[in-house]
Short mmCIF file of N, CA and C and ligand atoms in Angstrom, two decimals:
data_model
loop_
_atom_site.label_atom_id
_atom_site.label_comp_id
_atom_site.label_asym_id
_atom_site.label_seq_id
_atom_site.Cartn_x
_atom_site.Cartn_y
_atom_site.Cartn_z
N MET A 243 -33.39 -9.44 14.44
CA MET A 243 -32.73 -10.47 13.63
C MET A 243 -31.87 -9.80 12.57
N ARG A 244 -30.67 -10.39 12.35
CA ARG A 244 -29.77 -9.80 11.35
C ARG A 244 -29.85 -10.61 10.06
N CYS A 245 -29.87 -9.95 8.97
CA CYS A 245 -29.82 -10.68 7.71
C CYS A 245 -28.43 -10.52 7.12
N ILE A 246 -28.15 -11.28 6.06
CA ILE A 246 -26.80 -11.28 5.48
C ILE A 246 -26.39 -9.87 5.09
N ALA A 247 -27.36 -9.09 4.59
CA ALA A 247 -27.01 -7.75 4.12
C ALA A 247 -26.49 -6.85 5.23
N ASP A 248 -26.85 -7.16 6.51
CA ASP A 248 -26.36 -6.33 7.61
C ASP A 248 -24.87 -6.53 7.86
N THR A 249 -24.40 -7.76 7.61
CA THR A 249 -23.03 -8.08 8.00
C THR A 249 -22.07 -8.12 6.81
N ALA A 250 -22.60 -8.23 5.61
CA ALA A 250 -21.72 -8.34 4.45
C ALA A 250 -20.97 -7.03 4.22
N PRO A 251 -19.69 -7.11 3.85
CA PRO A 251 -18.95 -5.88 3.56
C PRO A 251 -19.54 -5.17 2.35
N ARG A 252 -19.44 -3.85 2.40
CA ARG A 252 -20.04 -3.06 1.31
C ARG A 252 -18.96 -2.58 0.35
N PRO A 253 -18.98 -3.07 -0.88
CA PRO A 253 -18.01 -2.59 -1.84
C PRO A 253 -18.48 -1.28 -2.46
N PHE A 254 -17.56 -0.49 -2.97
CA PHE A 254 -17.98 0.60 -3.82
C PHE A 254 -18.40 -0.01 -5.15
N GLU A 255 -19.31 0.64 -5.81
CA GLU A 255 -19.79 0.11 -7.08
C GLU A 255 -18.61 -0.12 -8.04
N GLY A 256 -18.60 -1.30 -8.65
CA GLY A 256 -17.54 -1.58 -9.62
C GLY A 256 -16.20 -1.91 -8.99
N HIS A 257 -16.18 -2.11 -7.67
CA HIS A 257 -14.92 -2.44 -7.01
C HIS A 257 -15.07 -3.78 -6.31
N PRO A 258 -14.83 -4.89 -7.00
CA PRO A 258 -15.01 -6.19 -6.38
C PRO A 258 -14.08 -6.38 -5.19
N LEU A 259 -14.56 -7.16 -4.22
CA LEU A 259 -13.80 -7.36 -2.98
C LEU A 259 -13.17 -8.74 -2.96
N GLU A 260 -11.96 -8.82 -2.42
CA GLU A 260 -11.29 -10.11 -2.27
C GLU A 260 -10.93 -10.26 -0.80
N PRO A 261 -11.46 -11.30 -0.09
CA PRO A 261 -11.22 -11.40 1.35
C PRO A 261 -9.77 -11.74 1.70
N ILE A 262 -9.23 -11.06 2.74
CA ILE A 262 -7.91 -11.38 3.27
C ILE A 262 -7.96 -11.30 4.79
N ALA A 263 -6.86 -11.65 5.46
CA ALA A 263 -6.75 -11.61 6.92
C ALA A 263 -7.95 -12.29 7.57
N GLY A 264 -8.18 -13.55 7.20
CA GLY A 264 -9.26 -14.32 7.81
C GLY A 264 -10.64 -13.81 7.47
N GLY A 265 -10.78 -13.09 6.38
CA GLY A 265 -12.10 -12.61 5.94
C GLY A 265 -12.54 -11.34 6.64
N GLU A 266 -11.66 -10.69 7.38
CA GLU A 266 -12.04 -9.45 8.07
C GLU A 266 -11.68 -8.21 7.25
N VAL A 267 -10.79 -8.39 6.30
CA VAL A 267 -10.32 -7.29 5.47
C VAL A 267 -10.48 -7.71 4.02
N PHE A 268 -10.75 -6.74 3.18
CA PHE A 268 -11.06 -7.04 1.79
C PHE A 268 -10.26 -6.11 0.88
N LEU A 269 -9.75 -6.72 -0.17
CA LEU A 269 -8.93 -5.96 -1.10
C LEU A 269 -9.78 -5.43 -2.24
N ARG A 270 -9.57 -4.18 -2.61
CA ARG A 270 -10.24 -3.59 -3.78
C ARG A 270 -9.36 -2.47 -4.29
N ASN A 271 -9.75 -1.91 -5.44
CA ASN A 271 -8.99 -0.77 -5.95
C ASN A 271 -9.41 0.52 -5.23
N PHE A 272 -8.55 1.50 -5.29
CA PHE A 272 -8.79 2.82 -4.69
C PHE A 272 -10.01 3.50 -5.31
N HIS A 273 -10.72 4.26 -4.47
CA HIS A 273 -11.81 5.12 -4.92
C HIS A 273 -11.55 6.52 -4.32
N PRO A 274 -11.83 7.60 -5.06
CA PRO A 274 -11.55 8.94 -4.52
C PRO A 274 -12.16 9.20 -3.13
N ARG A 275 -13.28 8.51 -2.81
CA ARG A 275 -13.86 8.70 -1.47
C ARG A 275 -12.94 8.21 -0.35
N ASP A 276 -11.92 7.43 -0.70
CA ASP A 276 -10.97 6.92 0.30
C ASP A 276 -9.99 7.98 0.77
N ILE A 277 -9.90 9.10 0.06
CA ILE A 277 -8.78 10.03 0.29
C ILE A 277 -8.66 10.49 1.75
N PRO A 278 -9.73 10.96 2.42
CA PRO A 278 -9.53 11.44 3.80
C PRO A 278 -8.96 10.36 4.72
N ARG A 279 -9.44 9.15 4.59
CA ARG A 279 -8.96 8.06 5.46
C ARG A 279 -7.51 7.68 5.10
N ILE A 280 -7.21 7.67 3.81
CA ILE A 280 -5.84 7.33 3.40
C ILE A 280 -4.88 8.42 3.88
N ALA A 281 -5.31 9.67 3.81
CA ALA A 281 -4.46 10.77 4.30
C ALA A 281 -4.17 10.60 5.79
N GLU A 282 -5.17 10.12 6.56
CA GLU A 282 -4.96 9.86 7.99
C GLU A 282 -3.90 8.78 8.21
N ILE A 283 -4.02 7.69 7.43
CA ILE A 283 -3.06 6.59 7.56
C ILE A 283 -1.65 7.07 7.18
N VAL A 284 -1.58 7.87 6.12
CA VAL A 284 -0.29 8.40 5.67
C VAL A 284 0.33 9.28 6.75
N ALA A 285 -0.49 10.11 7.38
CA ALA A 285 0.03 11.01 8.43
C ALA A 285 0.56 10.21 9.61
N GLU A 286 -0.21 9.19 10.01
CA GLU A 286 0.18 8.41 11.20
C GLU A 286 1.35 7.47 10.90
N ALA A 287 1.24 6.76 9.76
CA ALA A 287 2.20 5.68 9.50
C ALA A 287 3.44 6.16 8.76
N LEU A 288 3.27 7.15 7.88
CA LEU A 288 4.41 7.57 7.05
C LEU A 288 4.94 8.95 7.43
N ARG A 289 4.20 9.62 8.31
CA ARG A 289 4.58 10.97 8.77
C ARG A 289 4.76 11.93 7.60
N GLU A 290 3.87 11.81 6.61
CA GLU A 290 3.90 12.70 5.45
C GLU A 290 2.49 13.25 5.21
N HIS A 291 2.43 14.39 4.52
CA HIS A 291 1.15 15.04 4.20
C HIS A 291 1.18 15.44 2.73
N TYR A 292 0.17 15.02 1.98
CA TYR A 292 0.13 15.33 0.55
C TYR A 292 -1.19 15.99 0.20
N GLU A 293 -1.18 16.75 -0.88
CA GLU A 293 -2.41 17.33 -1.41
C GLU A 293 -3.37 16.20 -1.80
N PRO A 294 -4.66 16.32 -1.45
CA PRO A 294 -5.61 15.26 -1.83
C PRO A 294 -5.60 14.95 -3.32
N SER A 295 -5.40 15.97 -4.16
CA SER A 295 -5.44 15.75 -5.61
C SER A 295 -4.32 14.82 -6.09
N LEU A 296 -3.25 14.69 -5.29
CA LEU A 296 -2.16 13.79 -5.68
C LEU A 296 -2.66 12.34 -5.79
N TYR A 297 -3.48 11.94 -4.82
CA TYR A 297 -3.98 10.56 -4.83
C TYR A 297 -4.83 10.29 -6.07
N THR A 298 -5.68 11.25 -6.40
CA THR A 298 -6.56 11.06 -7.55
C THR A 298 -5.74 10.99 -8.83
N SER A 299 -4.80 11.91 -8.99
CA SER A 299 -4.06 11.92 -10.26
C SER A 299 -3.19 10.67 -10.39
N LEU A 300 -2.60 10.21 -9.29
CA LEU A 300 -1.78 8.99 -9.39
C LEU A 300 -2.63 7.76 -9.67
N SER A 301 -3.84 7.74 -9.11
CA SER A 301 -4.69 6.56 -9.32
C SER A 301 -5.14 6.46 -10.78
N GLN A 302 -5.20 7.60 -11.46
CA GLN A 302 -5.67 7.58 -12.85
C GLN A 302 -4.62 6.97 -13.79
N GLN A 303 -3.35 7.09 -13.42
CA GLN A 303 -2.30 6.57 -14.30
C GLN A 303 -2.33 5.04 -14.39
N TRP A 304 -2.58 4.41 -13.26
CA TRP A 304 -2.60 2.93 -13.23
C TRP A 304 -3.57 2.52 -12.11
N PRO A 305 -4.89 2.50 -12.42
CA PRO A 305 -5.88 2.28 -11.36
C PRO A 305 -5.66 1.01 -10.55
N SER A 306 -5.25 -0.08 -11.18
CA SER A 306 -5.11 -1.31 -10.39
C SER A 306 -3.78 -1.37 -9.65
N GLY A 307 -2.94 -0.34 -9.79
CA GLY A 307 -1.72 -0.26 -8.98
C GLY A 307 -1.96 0.40 -7.64
N PHE A 308 -3.17 0.93 -7.43
CA PHE A 308 -3.52 1.60 -6.17
C PHE A 308 -4.57 0.74 -5.48
N MET A 309 -4.11 -0.08 -4.54
CA MET A 309 -5.00 -1.07 -3.90
C MET A 309 -5.28 -0.67 -2.46
N VAL A 310 -6.52 -0.94 -2.06
CA VAL A 310 -6.96 -0.59 -0.71
C VAL A 310 -7.42 -1.86 0.00
N ALA A 311 -7.03 -1.99 1.29
CA ALA A 311 -7.55 -3.07 2.13
C ALA A 311 -8.60 -2.43 3.04
N GLN A 312 -9.86 -2.78 2.82
CA GLN A 312 -10.94 -2.17 3.61
C GLN A 312 -11.44 -3.15 4.66
N ASP A 313 -12.01 -2.60 5.76
CA ASP A 313 -12.65 -3.46 6.75
C ASP A 313 -14.10 -3.72 6.32
N ARG A 314 -14.85 -4.40 7.19
CA ARG A 314 -16.21 -4.79 6.80
C ARG A 314 -17.14 -3.60 6.58
N ALA A 315 -16.78 -2.47 7.19
CA ALA A 315 -17.61 -1.27 7.03
C ALA A 315 -17.21 -0.47 5.78
N GLY A 316 -16.19 -0.96 5.07
CA GLY A 316 -15.77 -0.26 3.85
C GLY A 316 -14.67 0.76 4.10
N ILE A 317 -14.19 0.82 5.35
CA ILE A 317 -13.19 1.84 5.71
C ILE A 317 -11.79 1.31 5.40
N PRO A 318 -10.98 2.08 4.65
CA PRO A 318 -9.61 1.64 4.37
C PRO A 318 -8.79 1.49 5.65
N GLN A 319 -8.12 0.34 5.77
CA GLN A 319 -7.23 0.11 6.92
C GLN A 319 -5.80 -0.13 6.45
N GLY A 320 -5.60 -0.10 5.14
CA GLY A 320 -4.26 -0.24 4.58
C GLY A 320 -4.34 0.02 3.09
N PHE A 321 -3.20 0.31 2.50
CA PHE A 321 -3.20 0.55 1.04
C PHE A 321 -1.78 0.42 0.50
N LEU A 322 -1.70 0.18 -0.78
CA LEU A 322 -0.42 0.20 -1.49
C LEU A 322 -0.64 1.00 -2.76
N LEU A 323 0.13 2.05 -2.91
CA LEU A 323 0.02 2.90 -4.10
C LEU A 323 1.27 2.69 -4.96
N GLY A 324 1.08 2.00 -6.08
CA GLY A 324 2.19 1.76 -7.00
C GLY A 324 1.99 2.54 -8.28
N VAL A 325 3.10 2.99 -8.86
CA VAL A 325 3.01 3.73 -10.12
C VAL A 325 3.90 3.05 -11.16
N ASN A 326 3.63 3.38 -12.41
CA ASN A 326 4.40 2.83 -13.54
C ASN A 326 4.78 4.00 -14.44
N GLN A 327 5.81 4.72 -14.00
CA GLN A 327 6.21 5.93 -14.74
C GLN A 327 7.39 5.67 -15.66
N VAL A 328 8.12 4.58 -15.41
CA VAL A 328 9.27 4.21 -16.26
C VAL A 328 8.89 2.89 -16.95
N PRO A 329 9.11 2.77 -18.28
CA PRO A 329 8.72 1.52 -18.95
C PRO A 329 9.34 0.30 -18.28
N GLY A 330 8.50 -0.70 -18.03
CA GLY A 330 8.99 -1.96 -17.46
C GLY A 330 9.26 -1.92 -15.97
N GLU A 331 9.04 -0.74 -15.35
CA GLU A 331 9.42 -0.61 -13.94
C GLU A 331 8.25 -0.05 -13.12
N ALA A 332 7.94 -0.74 -12.04
CA ALA A 332 6.93 -0.24 -11.11
C ALA A 332 7.64 0.36 -9.91
N ARG A 333 6.98 1.32 -9.26
CA ARG A 333 7.55 1.91 -8.05
C ARG A 333 6.47 1.94 -6.98
N VAL A 334 6.78 1.44 -5.81
CA VAL A 334 5.85 1.53 -4.69
C VAL A 334 6.05 2.92 -4.08
N LEU A 335 5.04 3.77 -4.27
CA LEU A 335 5.17 5.15 -3.83
C LEU A 335 4.77 5.30 -2.36
N MET A 336 3.71 4.60 -1.98
CA MET A 336 3.26 4.63 -0.58
C MET A 336 2.69 3.25 -0.24
N PHE A 337 2.93 2.85 1.01
CA PHE A 337 2.47 1.53 1.45
C PHE A 337 2.33 1.59 2.96
N ALA A 338 1.14 1.36 3.48
CA ALA A 338 0.97 1.40 4.94
C ALA A 338 -0.30 0.65 5.34
N VAL A 339 -0.23 0.08 6.53
CA VAL A 339 -1.39 -0.57 7.14
C VAL A 339 -1.60 0.14 8.48
N GLU A 340 -2.84 0.43 8.79
CA GLU A 340 -3.17 1.12 10.05
C GLU A 340 -2.65 0.29 11.23
N ALA A 341 -2.12 0.94 12.26
CA ALA A 341 -1.37 0.24 13.31
C ALA A 341 -2.12 -0.96 13.90
N ARG A 342 -3.42 -0.81 14.15
CA ARG A 342 -4.18 -1.90 14.80
C ARG A 342 -4.34 -3.12 13.90
N TRP A 343 -4.12 -2.95 12.59
CA TRP A 343 -4.33 -4.05 11.66
C TRP A 343 -3.02 -4.70 11.22
N ARG A 344 -1.90 -4.27 11.78
CA ARG A 344 -0.62 -4.82 11.35
C ARG A 344 -0.39 -6.24 11.90
N ASP A 345 0.58 -6.93 11.32
CA ASP A 345 1.00 -8.28 11.76
C ASP A 345 -0.11 -9.31 11.62
N ARG A 346 -0.98 -9.11 10.66
CA ARG A 346 -2.05 -10.08 10.40
C ARG A 346 -2.05 -10.51 8.94
N GLY A 347 -1.00 -10.13 8.22
CA GLY A 347 -0.88 -10.57 6.83
C GLY A 347 -1.50 -9.63 5.81
N VAL A 348 -2.02 -8.49 6.26
CA VAL A 348 -2.64 -7.55 5.30
C VAL A 348 -1.58 -6.98 4.36
N GLY A 349 -0.45 -6.56 4.94
CA GLY A 349 0.62 -5.99 4.11
C GLY A 349 1.16 -7.02 3.12
N ALA A 350 1.35 -8.25 3.59
CA ALA A 350 1.89 -9.30 2.70
C ALA A 350 0.93 -9.55 1.55
N HIS A 351 -0.37 -9.52 1.85
CA HIS A 351 -1.34 -9.77 0.79
C HIS A 351 -1.35 -8.63 -0.23
N LEU A 352 -1.29 -7.41 0.26
CA LEU A 352 -1.23 -6.26 -0.66
C LEU A 352 0.01 -6.38 -1.57
N MET A 353 1.14 -6.73 -0.97
CA MET A 353 2.38 -6.83 -1.76
C MET A 353 2.31 -8.00 -2.75
N ASP A 354 1.78 -9.14 -2.31
CA ASP A 354 1.64 -10.30 -3.22
C ASP A 354 0.82 -9.93 -4.45
N VAL A 355 -0.32 -9.31 -4.20
CA VAL A 355 -1.21 -8.98 -5.33
C VAL A 355 -0.57 -7.92 -6.21
N PHE A 356 0.11 -6.96 -5.57
CA PHE A 356 0.78 -5.92 -6.36
C PHE A 356 1.82 -6.55 -7.30
N LEU A 357 2.62 -7.47 -6.76
CA LEU A 357 3.66 -8.11 -7.59
C LEU A 357 3.03 -8.91 -8.73
N GLN A 358 1.89 -9.56 -8.45
CA GLN A 358 1.19 -10.28 -9.52
C GLN A 358 0.73 -9.32 -10.60
N ARG A 359 0.22 -8.16 -10.17
CA ARG A 359 -0.29 -7.19 -11.15
C ARG A 359 0.86 -6.59 -11.97
N CYS A 360 2.00 -6.41 -11.32
CA CYS A 360 3.19 -5.91 -12.04
C CYS A 360 3.58 -6.91 -13.13
N LYS A 361 3.59 -8.18 -12.73
CA LYS A 361 3.99 -9.22 -13.69
C LYS A 361 3.01 -9.26 -14.86
N ALA A 362 1.72 -9.20 -14.54
CA ALA A 362 0.70 -9.25 -15.59
C ALA A 362 0.82 -8.05 -16.54
N ARG A 363 1.36 -6.95 -16.04
CA ARG A 363 1.51 -5.74 -16.87
C ARG A 363 2.86 -5.72 -17.60
N GLY A 364 3.64 -6.80 -17.43
CA GLY A 364 4.90 -6.92 -18.15
C GLY A 364 6.07 -6.18 -17.52
N MET A 365 5.96 -5.84 -16.24
CA MET A 365 7.07 -5.15 -15.56
C MET A 365 8.21 -6.14 -15.32
N VAL A 366 9.42 -5.62 -15.29
CA VAL A 366 10.56 -6.49 -14.99
C VAL A 366 11.21 -6.15 -13.66
N ARG A 367 10.85 -4.99 -13.09
CA ARG A 367 11.50 -4.56 -11.85
C ARG A 367 10.54 -3.73 -11.01
N VAL A 368 10.69 -3.83 -9.70
CA VAL A 368 9.93 -2.97 -8.78
C VAL A 368 10.93 -2.24 -7.89
N THR A 369 10.74 -0.95 -7.70
CA THR A 369 11.61 -0.17 -6.82
C THR A 369 10.77 0.48 -5.72
N LEU A 370 11.42 0.87 -4.65
CA LEU A 370 10.74 1.59 -3.57
C LEU A 370 11.77 2.31 -2.73
N GLU A 371 11.30 3.24 -1.92
CA GLU A 371 12.18 3.94 -0.98
C GLU A 371 11.66 3.69 0.43
N VAL A 372 12.59 3.60 1.38
CA VAL A 372 12.20 3.35 2.77
C VAL A 372 13.16 4.12 3.68
N ARG A 373 12.63 4.60 4.81
CA ARG A 373 13.49 5.29 5.79
C ARG A 373 14.54 4.31 6.32
N VAL A 374 15.77 4.79 6.48
CA VAL A 374 16.83 3.88 6.95
C VAL A 374 16.53 3.35 8.35
N GLY A 375 15.73 4.12 9.12
CA GLY A 375 15.41 3.68 10.48
C GLY A 375 14.19 2.79 10.56
N ASN A 376 13.56 2.49 9.44
CA ASN A 376 12.32 1.70 9.46
C ASN A 376 12.64 0.21 9.34
N ARG A 377 13.11 -0.35 10.46
CA ARG A 377 13.57 -1.74 10.45
C ARG A 377 12.46 -2.72 10.08
N THR A 378 11.24 -2.43 10.56
CA THR A 378 10.11 -3.35 10.28
C THR A 378 9.88 -3.45 8.78
N ALA A 379 9.82 -2.28 8.13
CA ALA A 379 9.55 -2.29 6.69
C ALA A 379 10.72 -2.89 5.91
N ILE A 380 11.95 -2.59 6.33
CA ILE A 380 13.11 -3.13 5.61
C ILE A 380 13.11 -4.67 5.72
N ARG A 381 12.77 -5.19 6.91
CA ARG A 381 12.68 -6.65 7.07
C ARG A 381 11.57 -7.22 6.18
N PHE A 382 10.44 -6.52 6.16
CA PHE A 382 9.30 -6.95 5.35
C PHE A 382 9.73 -7.03 3.87
N TYR A 383 10.34 -5.96 3.38
CA TYR A 383 10.73 -5.92 1.96
C TYR A 383 11.80 -6.96 1.64
N THR A 384 12.72 -7.17 2.58
CA THR A 384 13.77 -8.17 2.35
C THR A 384 13.15 -9.55 2.21
N ARG A 385 12.14 -9.80 3.05
CA ARG A 385 11.42 -11.08 2.96
C ARG A 385 10.76 -11.24 1.59
N PHE A 386 10.39 -10.13 0.97
CA PHE A 386 9.77 -10.16 -0.36
C PHE A 386 10.81 -10.09 -1.49
N GLY A 387 12.08 -10.25 -1.17
CA GLY A 387 13.10 -10.33 -2.21
C GLY A 387 13.68 -9.00 -2.64
N PHE A 388 13.35 -7.90 -1.94
CA PHE A 388 13.94 -6.60 -2.28
C PHE A 388 15.33 -6.51 -1.65
N SER A 389 16.25 -5.81 -2.34
CA SER A 389 17.54 -5.52 -1.71
C SER A 389 17.92 -4.06 -1.91
N VAL A 390 18.76 -3.58 -0.98
CA VAL A 390 19.15 -2.16 -1.00
C VAL A 390 20.08 -1.91 -2.17
N MET A 391 19.72 -0.88 -2.99
CA MET A 391 20.55 -0.52 -4.14
C MET A 391 21.29 0.79 -3.93
N ASP A 392 20.73 1.67 -3.06
CA ASP A 392 21.30 3.01 -2.97
C ASP A 392 20.92 3.65 -1.63
N LEU A 393 21.78 4.55 -1.18
CA LEU A 393 21.46 5.38 0.00
C LEU A 393 21.04 6.75 -0.51
N LEU A 394 19.88 7.24 -0.08
CA LEU A 394 19.35 8.53 -0.56
C LEU A 394 19.45 9.52 0.58
N LYS A 395 20.45 10.38 0.51
CA LYS A 395 20.72 11.28 1.66
C LYS A 395 19.65 12.36 1.78
N GLY A 396 19.10 12.52 2.99
CA GLY A 396 18.10 13.55 3.26
C GLY A 396 16.85 13.41 2.42
N TYR A 397 16.50 12.19 2.06
CA TYR A 397 15.40 11.94 1.12
C TYR A 397 14.03 12.37 1.68
N TYR A 398 13.81 12.21 2.96
CA TYR A 398 12.48 12.49 3.53
C TYR A 398 12.34 13.94 3.98
N SER A 399 11.07 14.40 4.10
CA SER A 399 10.82 15.82 4.36
C SER A 399 11.39 16.25 5.71
N ASP A 400 11.57 15.31 6.64
CA ASP A 400 12.18 15.66 7.93
C ASP A 400 13.69 15.46 7.93
N GLY A 401 14.27 15.17 6.76
CA GLY A 401 15.72 15.08 6.63
C GLY A 401 16.30 13.68 6.79
N GLU A 402 15.45 12.70 7.16
CA GLU A 402 15.98 11.34 7.34
C GLU A 402 16.46 10.77 6.00
N ASN A 403 17.54 9.99 6.06
CA ASN A 403 18.03 9.31 4.86
C ASN A 403 17.08 8.18 4.47
N GLY A 404 17.14 7.81 3.20
CA GLY A 404 16.34 6.68 2.72
C GLY A 404 17.23 5.65 2.05
N TYR A 405 16.68 4.44 1.92
CA TYR A 405 17.30 3.44 1.05
C TYR A 405 16.41 3.29 -0.16
N GLN A 406 17.04 3.12 -1.33
CA GLN A 406 16.25 2.66 -2.47
C GLN A 406 16.43 1.15 -2.52
N MET A 407 15.32 0.44 -2.59
CA MET A 407 15.37 -1.02 -2.67
C MET A 407 14.72 -1.46 -3.98
N THR A 408 15.21 -2.54 -4.56
CA THR A 408 14.60 -3.03 -5.80
C THR A 408 14.52 -4.56 -5.77
N ARG A 409 13.64 -5.07 -6.59
CA ARG A 409 13.64 -6.52 -6.86
C ARG A 409 13.18 -6.75 -8.30
N ASP A 410 13.73 -7.79 -8.90
CA ASP A 410 13.31 -8.15 -10.25
C ASP A 410 12.04 -8.98 -10.16
N ILE A 411 11.28 -8.96 -11.25
CA ILE A 411 10.06 -9.79 -11.27
C ILE A 411 10.30 -10.98 -12.18
C1 COA B 680 5.31 -2.37 6.53
C2 COA B 680 3.83 -2.64 6.78
C3 COA B 680 3.00 -2.05 5.63
C4 COA B 680 3.58 -4.16 6.81
O1 COA B 680 2.18 -4.38 6.95
P1 COA B 680 1.60 -5.58 7.84
O2 COA B 680 0.16 -5.70 7.51
O3 COA B 680 1.97 -5.43 9.26
O4 COA B 680 2.40 -6.80 7.19
P2 COA B 680 2.22 -8.37 7.52
O5 COA B 680 1.23 -8.58 8.60
O6 COA B 680 1.98 -9.05 6.23
O7 COA B 680 3.68 -8.73 7.99
C5 COA B 680 4.23 -8.14 9.16
C6 COA B 680 4.73 -9.18 10.11
O8 COA B 680 3.64 -9.89 10.68
C7 COA B 680 3.85 -11.29 10.54
N1 COA B 680 2.53 -11.90 10.33
C8 COA B 680 1.82 -11.91 9.20
N2 COA B 680 0.65 -12.56 9.39
C9 COA B 680 0.65 -12.94 10.69
C10 COA B 680 -0.28 -13.63 11.49
N3 COA B 680 -1.44 -14.07 11.00
N4 COA B 680 0.04 -13.83 12.79
C11 COA B 680 1.21 -13.39 13.29
N5 COA B 680 2.13 -12.72 12.57
C12 COA B 680 1.85 -12.51 11.29
C13 COA B 680 4.73 -11.43 9.35
O9 COA B 680 5.49 -12.63 9.41
C14 COA B 680 5.59 -10.23 9.45
O10 COA B 680 6.70 -10.42 10.30
P3 COA B 680 8.18 -10.20 9.77
O11 COA B 680 8.18 -8.97 8.88
O12 COA B 680 8.94 -10.04 11.01
O13 COA B 680 8.49 -11.44 9.01
C15 COA B 680 3.38 -2.07 8.15
O14 COA B 680 4.30 -2.48 9.12
C16 COA B 680 3.25 -0.57 8.19
O15 COA B 680 2.25 0.01 7.76
N6 COA B 680 4.27 0.12 8.71
C17 COA B 680 4.23 1.58 8.86
C18 COA B 680 4.31 2.25 7.52
C19 COA B 680 5.52 1.82 6.77
O16 COA B 680 6.59 1.69 7.33
N7 COA B 680 5.37 1.61 5.46
C20 COA B 680 6.45 1.29 4.58
C21 COA B 680 7.10 2.56 4.19
S1 COA B 680 8.34 2.30 2.98
#
């Protein structure tokens, strides 16, 4: 026989969960234990590799700007890492959902909550960079009111150009 404790998602201590994607995925803030899994998602989805310490140091600057979408087992399946390094301006530094979990509203929910948190923190603008060839992400961001402000030549580590996109809050 299964009891509720067997099936309930397990939060990290002090990290309340908010259900999304039909209750299969839960939103919470980043925890350093997430780093290996987030690095996997970054490698697969963003084709980039960063020092593990980067995630920890960025999360300390604005803890609620680094949000994780975990599955019922507590494993991150998506995340949005936003920073606030310029007064009044947030920047989405990394944003990805694991391939099997895409097109179910996880990304939209992460972005919605991020924009709410930006507003609550008094931000007036959000910026981000995206590969020029990433049509899916560009469509996603356009749907969220972002528009292309600049072309960033050779911006990515493999030489691909980027767009800088922004939206006001
Ligand atoms: C960009 C990205 C984060 C979006 O995440 P996601 O979880 O797939 O986003 P959503 O599910 O909210 O939206 C994706 C699409 O699914 C659709 N969708 C959302 N919920 C849905 C549902 N329940 N049923 C069917 N379709 C749905 C949305 O309408 C959207 O389509 P559209 O963009 O054509 O309008 C994801 O595609 C990704 O990780 N890509 C690789 C990494 C990347 O490119 N990151 C951005 C770098 S700048």
